CSV table of C-alpha atoms in Angstrom, one decimal:
chain,number,residue,atom,x,y,z
A,1,MET,CA,120.8,55.8,105.3
A,2,ALA,CA,119.6,59.2,104.2
A,3,ARG,CA,121.4,62.1,105.7
A,4,ARG,CA,119.4,64.2,108.1
A,5,LYS,CA,118.6,67.7,106.7
A,6,LYS,CA,120.5,70.3,108.6
A,7,GLY,CA,118.9,73.5,110.1
A,8,ARG,CA,116.4,74.4,112.7
A,9,ASP,CA,112.7,73.7,112.7
A,10,ILE,CA,111.7,77.4,112.7
A,11,SER,CA,108.6,78.8,111.0
A,12,GLY,CA,107.4,82.2,110.1
A,13,TRP,CA,107.7,85.1,107.6
A,14,VAL,CA,110.6,87.4,107.2
A,15,LEU,CA,109.7,90.6,105.4
A,16,VAL,CA,112.9,91.7,103.6
A,17,ASP,CA,113.5,95.1,101.9
A,18,LYS,CA,115.4,93.5,98.9
A,19,PRO,CA,118.4,95.4,97.7
A,20,ALA,CA,119.2,95.8,94.0
A,21,GLY,CA,121.7,93.5,92.4
A,22,LEU,CA,120.5,90.2,93.9
A,23,THR,CA,118.1,87.6,92.6
A,24,SER,CA,115.1,86.8,94.8
A,25,THR,CA,116.6,83.2,95.1
A,26,ALA,CA,119.8,84.6,96.4
A,27,VAL,CA,118.0,86.6,99.1
A,28,VAL,CA,116.0,83.5,100.2
A,29,ASN,CA,119.2,81.5,100.5
A,30,LYS,CA,120.9,84.3,102.5
A,31,VAL,CA,117.9,84.5,104.9
A,32,ARG,CA,117.7,80.7,105.3
A,33,TRP,CA,121.4,80.6,106.3
A,34,CYS,CA,121.0,83.5,108.6
A,35,PHE,CA,118.2,81.8,110.5
A,36,ASP,CA,119.8,78.4,110.1
A,37,ALA,CA,116.4,77.3,108.8
A,38,LYS,CA,115.7,73.9,107.3
A,39,LYS,CA,113.2,75.2,104.7
A,40,ALA,CA,112.7,78.5,102.9
A,41,GLY,CA,110.8,80.0,100.0
A,42,HIS,CA,109.3,83.3,98.8
A,43,ALA,CA,106.1,84.9,97.6
A,44,GLY,CA,106.5,86.7,94.3
A,45,THR,CA,109.8,87.0,92.4
A,46,LEU,CA,111.5,90.3,92.0
A,47,ASP,CA,114.0,91.1,89.1
A,48,PRO,CA,117.6,91.3,90.3
A,49,ASP,CA,117.7,95.1,89.8
A,50,ALA,CA,114.3,95.6,91.6
A,51,THR,CA,114.1,96.6,95.2
A,52,GLY,CA,111.4,96.4,97.9
A,53,MET,CA,109.1,93.9,99.5
A,54,LEU,CA,110.2,90.2,99.3
A,55,PRO,CA,108.3,88.1,101.8
A,56,VAL,CA,110.4,85.1,102.8
A,57,ALA,CA,108.7,82.1,104.2
A,58,LEU,CA,110.6,79.8,106.7
A,59,GLY,CA,109.5,76.3,107.7
A,60,GLU,CA,105.8,75.7,107.8
A,61,ALA,CA,105.1,79.2,106.4
A,62,THR,CA,106.2,77.8,103.0
A,63,LYS,CA,102.9,75.8,103.0
A,64,THR,CA,101.0,79.0,103.0
A,65,ILE,CA,102.5,80.5,99.8
A,66,ALA,CA,100.1,78.6,97.7
A,67,TYR,CA,97.2,80.6,99.3
A,68,MET,CA,98.6,83.9,98.3
A,69,GLY,CA,98.0,83.4,94.6
A,70,ASP,CA,95.1,85.9,94.4
A,71,ASP,CA,96.9,88.6,96.4
A,72,LEU,CA,97.5,91.9,94.7
A,73,LYS,CA,101.0,93.5,94.6
A,74,ALA,CA,102.0,97.1,94.3
A,75,TYR,CA,104.9,98.6,92.5
A,76,GLU,CA,106.4,102.1,92.2
A,77,PHE,CA,108.6,102.6,89.1
A,78,ARG,CA,110.1,105.2,86.8
A,79,VAL,CA,109.7,105.1,83.1
A,80,ARG,CA,112.4,106.5,80.9
A,81,LEU,CA,110.5,107.9,77.9
A,82,GLY,CA,112.0,108.0,74.3
A,83,VAL,CA,114.2,104.9,74.6
A,84,ALA,CA,113.4,101.2,74.1
A,85,THR,CA,115.9,98.6,75.3
A,86,LYS,CA,116.4,94.9,74.7
A,87,THR,CA,115.5,94.0,78.2
A,88,ASP,CA,112.8,96.6,78.7
A,89,ASP,CA,114.9,98.0,81.6
A,90,ALA,CA,117.9,100.2,82.1
A,91,GLU,CA,120.4,97.3,81.9
A,92,GLY,CA,119.6,96.4,78.4
A,93,GLU,CA,121.1,97.5,75.1
A,94,VAL,CA,119.3,100.4,73.5
A,95,ILE,CA,117.5,99.3,70.4
A,96,GLU,CA,115.4,102.3,69.4
A,97,THR,CA,115.0,106.0,70.3
A,98,SER,CA,112.3,108.7,69.7
A,99,ASP,CA,112.2,112.4,70.1
A,100,ALA,CA,108.5,112.4,70.9
A,101,ARG,CA,107.6,113.3,74.5
A,102,PRO,CA,103.9,113.1,75.7
A,103,SER,CA,102.3,115.7,77.8
A,104,ASP,CA,101.0,114.9,81.2
A,105,ALA,CA,97.4,114.9,79.9
A,106,GLU,CA,98.4,112.4,77.1
A,107,ILE,CA,100.0,110.1,79.7
A,108,GLU,CA,96.9,110.2,82.0
A,109,ALA,CA,94.7,109.5,78.9
A,110,ALA,CA,96.7,106.4,78.0
A,111,LEU,CA,96.6,104.8,81.4
A,112,PRO,CA,93.0,103.4,81.5
A,113,ALA,CA,93.8,100.9,78.7
A,114,PHE,CA,96.1,99.2,81.0
A,115,VAL,CA,93.6,98.8,83.9
A,116,GLY,CA,91.1,95.9,84.5
A,117,ASP,CA,91.4,92.5,82.8
A,118,ILE,CA,94.0,92.9,80.2
A,119,GLN,CA,96.3,90.9,78.0
A,120,GLN,CA,100.1,91.3,78.6
A,121,VAL,CA,103.1,89.9,76.6
A,122,PRO,CA,105.9,89.1,79.0
A,123,PRO,CA,109.3,90.6,78.2
A,124,GLN,CA,111.8,88.6,76.1
A,125,PHE,CA,114.1,88.5,79.1
A,126,SER,CA,111.7,86.7,81.5
A,127,ALA,CA,111.3,83.4,83.3
A,128,VAL,CA,108.5,82.3,81.0
A,129,LYS,CA,109.2,78.8,79.7
A,130,VAL,CA,109.3,78.3,75.9
A,131,ASP,CA,109.5,74.6,74.8
A,132,GLY,CA,111.1,73.8,78.3
A,133,GLU,CA,113.6,76.7,78.2
A,134,ARG,CA,113.5,79.9,80.1
A,135,ALA,CA,112.9,82.9,77.8
A,136,TYR,CA,115.8,84.8,79.3
A,137,ASP,CA,118.1,81.8,78.4
A,138,ILE,CA,117.0,81.9,74.8
A,139,ALA,CA,117.3,85.7,74.7
A,140,ARG,CA,120.8,85.8,76.2
A,141,GLY,CA,121.9,83.3,73.5
A,142,GLY,CA,120.7,85.8,70.9
A,143,GLY,CA,117.4,84.1,70.0
A,144,GLU,CA,114.1,85.9,69.6
A,145,MET,CA,110.7,84.3,70.2
A,146,GLU,CA,107.0,85.1,70.0
A,147,LEU,CA,105.7,85.0,73.6
A,148,ALA,CA,102.0,84.5,74.0
A,149,ALA,CA,99.9,87.2,75.6
A,150,ARG,CA,98.7,86.3,79.1
A,151,ASP,CA,95.7,87.3,81.2
A,152,LEU,CA,96.4,89.9,83.9
A,153,TYR,CA,94.2,91.7,86.3
A,154,VAL,CA,95.3,95.3,87.0
A,155,GLU,CA,93.7,97.0,89.9
A,156,SER,CA,95.2,100.5,89.2
A,157,LEU,CA,97.9,102.4,87.2
A,158,SER,CA,98.4,106.0,88.2
A,159,VAL,CA,100.9,108.8,87.9
A,160,ILE,CA,102.7,109.7,91.1
A,161,GLY,CA,105.3,112.0,89.7
A,162,ARG,CA,106.7,113.7,86.5
A,163,PRO,CA,110.3,114.7,87.3
A,164,ASP,CA,110.9,116.0,83.8
A,165,THR,CA,109.8,115.5,80.2
A,166,ASP,CA,111.9,112.4,79.8
A,167,HIS,CA,110.5,110.6,82.8
A,168,VAL,CA,107.3,109.6,84.5
A,169,ASP,CA,106.8,107.8,87.9
A,170,LEU,CA,103.9,105.5,88.2
A,171,GLU,CA,102.2,103.1,90.8
A,172,PHE,CA,101.0,99.8,89.5
A,173,VAL,CA,98.7,97.5,91.5
A,174,CYS,CA,98.1,94.1,89.8
A,175,GLY,CA,97.4,90.4,90.4
A,176,SER,CA,99.7,87.4,89.9
A,177,GLY,CA,102.0,87.3,86.8
A,178,GLY,CA,102.3,91.0,86.0
A,179,TYR,CA,105.4,92.5,84.5
A,180,VAL,CA,106.2,96.1,85.2
A,181,ARG,CA,108.7,96.1,82.3
A,182,SER,CA,106.0,95.1,80.0
A,183,ILE,CA,103.8,98.0,81.2
A,184,ALA,CA,106.6,100.5,80.6
A,185,ARG,CA,107.3,99.0,77.1
A,186,ASP,CA,103.7,99.0,76.1
A,187,LEU,CA,102.8,102.4,77.5
A,188,GLY,CA,105.8,103.9,75.7
A,189,ARG,CA,104.5,102.3,72.4
A,190,ALA,CA,100.9,103.6,73.1
A,191,LEU,CA,102.2,107.1,73.6
A,192,GLY,CA,104.3,106.9,70.4
A,193,CYS,CA,107.6,107.6,72.3
A,194,LEU,CA,108.9,104.3,73.4
A,195,GLY,CA,109.9,103.5,77.1
A,196,HIS,CA,111.6,101.3,79.5
A,197,VAL,CA,111.8,100.8,83.3
A,198,GLU,CA,114.6,102.9,84.9
A,199,TRP,CA,114.0,101.7,88.5
A,200,LEU,CA,111.4,99.6,90.3
A,201,ARG,CA,110.4,99.1,93.9
A,202,ARG,CA,107.7,96.8,95.2
A,203,THR,CA,105.9,98.5,98.1
A,204,TRP,CA,103.4,95.6,99.3
A,205,VAL,CA,102.4,92.2,98.6
A,206,GLY,CA,99.0,91.2,100.0
A,207,PRO,CA,99.1,91.7,103.8
A,208,PHE,CA,102.8,92.5,103.7
A,209,ASP,CA,103.9,96.2,103.7
A,210,ILE,CA,107.3,97.6,102.9
A,211,GLU,CA,107.0,99.7,106.1
A,212,ASP,CA,107.3,96.4,108.2
A,213,ALA,CA,110.2,95.1,106.1
A,214,VAL,CA,113.8,95.1,107.3
A,215,PRO,CA,116.9,95.6,105.1
A,216,LEU,CA,118.7,92.3,104.1
A,217,SER,CA,121.8,93.9,105.9
A,218,ARG,CA,119.9,93.8,109.1
A,219,VAL,CA,119.1,90.2,108.7
A,220,GLU,CA,122.8,89.6,108.0
A,221,GLU,CA,123.9,91.6,111.1
A,222,LEU,CA,121.7,89.3,113.3
A,223,ALA,CA,122.8,86.0,111.6
A,224,ARG,CA,122.9,83.0,113.8
A,225,THR,CA,122.0,85.1,117.0
A,226,GLU,CA,119.1,84.6,119.4
A,227,GLU,CA,117.9,88.2,118.5
A,228,ILE,CA,117.2,87.2,114.8
A,229,ASP,CA,114.0,85.4,115.8
A,230,GLY,CA,112.5,88.7,116.7
A,231,LEU,CA,112.3,89.4,112.9
A,232,LEU,CA,109.7,86.7,112.4
A,233,GLN,CA,106.1,87.4,111.5
A,234,PRO,CA,103.4,84.9,112.2
A,235,VAL,CA,102.8,81.8,109.8
A,236,GLY,CA,99.1,82.7,109.6
A,237,MET,CA,99.6,86.2,108.1
A,238,ALA,CA,99.6,84.8,104.5
A,239,LEU,CA,96.1,83.2,105.2
A,240,HIS,CA,94.5,86.6,105.6
A,241,ALA,CA,92.1,86.1,102.7
A,242,ILE,CA,90.7,82.9,104.1
A,243,PRO,CA,88.2,82.8,107.0
A,244,GLU,CA,89.6,81.6,110.3
A,245,LEU,CA,87.9,79.0,112.5
A,246,ARG,CA,88.8,78.1,116.0
A,247,ALA,CA,89.5,74.4,116.5
A,248,THR,CA,88.6,72.5,119.6
A,249,GLU,CA,91.5,70.7,121.4
A,250,ALA,CA,90.2,67.3,120.2
A,251,GLY,CA,89.6,68.7,116.7
A,252,ALA,CA,93.1,70.1,116.5
A,253,ALA,CA,94.5,66.7,117.5
A,254,ARG,CA,92.5,65.0,114.7
A,255,LEU,CA,93.5,67.6,112.2
A,256,ARG,CA,97.1,67.3,112.9
A,257,ASN,CA,96.8,63.6,111.9
A,258,GLY,CA,95.1,64.5,108.7
A,259,ASN,CA,91.6,63.7,109.7
A,260,PRO,CA,88.5,65.9,109.8
A,261,GLY,CA,88.4,67.8,113.1
A,262,GLY,CA,85.8,69.7,115.0
A,263,VAL,CA,85.8,73.6,114.9
A,264,LEU,CA,83.7,76.3,116.6
A,265,PRO,CA,81.0,78.0,114.6
A,266,GLY,CA,82.2,80.9,112.4
A,267,ASN,CA,81.3,83.0,109.4
A,268,VAL,CA,81.5,80.2,106.8
A,269,GLU,CA,79.2,78.1,104.7
A,270,TYR,CA,79.3,74.5,104.0
A,271,GLY,CA,82.1,73.7,101.5
A,272,ASP,CA,83.9,77.0,102.1
A,273,MET,CA,87.7,77.0,102.3
A,274,ALA,CA,88.9,78.0,105.8
A,275,TRP,CA,91.8,77.6,108.2
A,276,ALA,CA,91.6,76.2,111.7
A,277,SER,CA,93.6,77.7,114.5
A,278,LEU,CA,94.4,76.7,118.1
A,279,ASN,CA,95.9,79.3,120.5
A,280,GLY,CA,96.5,81.6,117.6
A,281,GLN,CA,98.6,79.1,115.5
A,282,PRO,CA,97.4,77.6,112.3
A,283,VAL,CA,96.6,73.9,112.5
A,284,ALA,CA,95.2,73.1,109.0
A,285,VAL,CA,93.6,74.6,105.8
A,286,GLY,CA,90.6,72.8,104.3
A,287,ARG,CA,86.9,72.7,103.6
A,288,PHE,CA,84.3,73.3,106.2
A,289,ARG,CA,81.6,70.6,106.3
A,290,ALA,CA,79.0,70.0,109.1
A,291,GLY,CA,81.0,71.4,112.0
A,292,GLU,CA,84.4,70.0,110.9
A,293,LEU,CA,87.2,71.1,108.8
A,294,HIS,CA,88.4,68.5,106.3
A,295,PRO,CA,92.1,69.3,105.9
A,296,GLU,CA,93.9,69.8,102.6
A,297,ARG,CA,97.1,71.1,104.2
A,298,VAL,CA,98.3,70.4,107.8
A,299,PHE,CA,100.8,72.5,109.7
A,300,ASN,CA,103.3,71.0,112.2
A,301,LEU,CA,103.7,73.9,114.6
């Protein structure tokens, strides 16, 4: 007989201000334990040394992660000019240096080349798979590999500070799959001075803003208490880019059983993706056809 999975049937988003020094998976595991939740996941991995917005999904919210694929993400980071490292960040071994230092005007002039639809080569120390192995595992073993360039959409890349001639602070807004370390590396090369990321902070992901996040330490303070549920954000937040339709009572009952269900008229066309709600709670995501939503994903809330 299969063992019953432990934990509560609790659903929602927990917006964590991730501290440096932990992997995203470690943060998710801590949050899951603190809420005593059966299921947890996250939207958008952060490097261990990075800080900032890490949206953690509990329960039925994990079903909405797939609908965040087109959401933009924003980062603030500092580039150390004149030094290239093996990992493209401050933790890596220094592999090359340069005495060249670009002017503010030269930096501004170089940024447009990194905006729009670009091609980006991931760092050697990244989670990209090469013949079934993670690139960082190969790199840690002393191996080197040719990683293929990947398509990336960059909404903007702008200077937000120049503390001194050795450093520049930037804001980077991009789509899925962007590597800030690659931007620092490639910008340094374009400027003829080399560069790597000194620190990195994610400020927002889609609808989730760092101003609404709580430190992981606060989550741990409230672990296994009644008050911790007050940190939960609604499951439907991650569906912000999809039109919402109100389900009828009968329609919601049919949708919950995986069948097409009736919805009230809304601003959608035949065949559009939409999500149906009842009393503010998501019931299903699917395609709208002739007054009904045909479900692709059903929520058990």
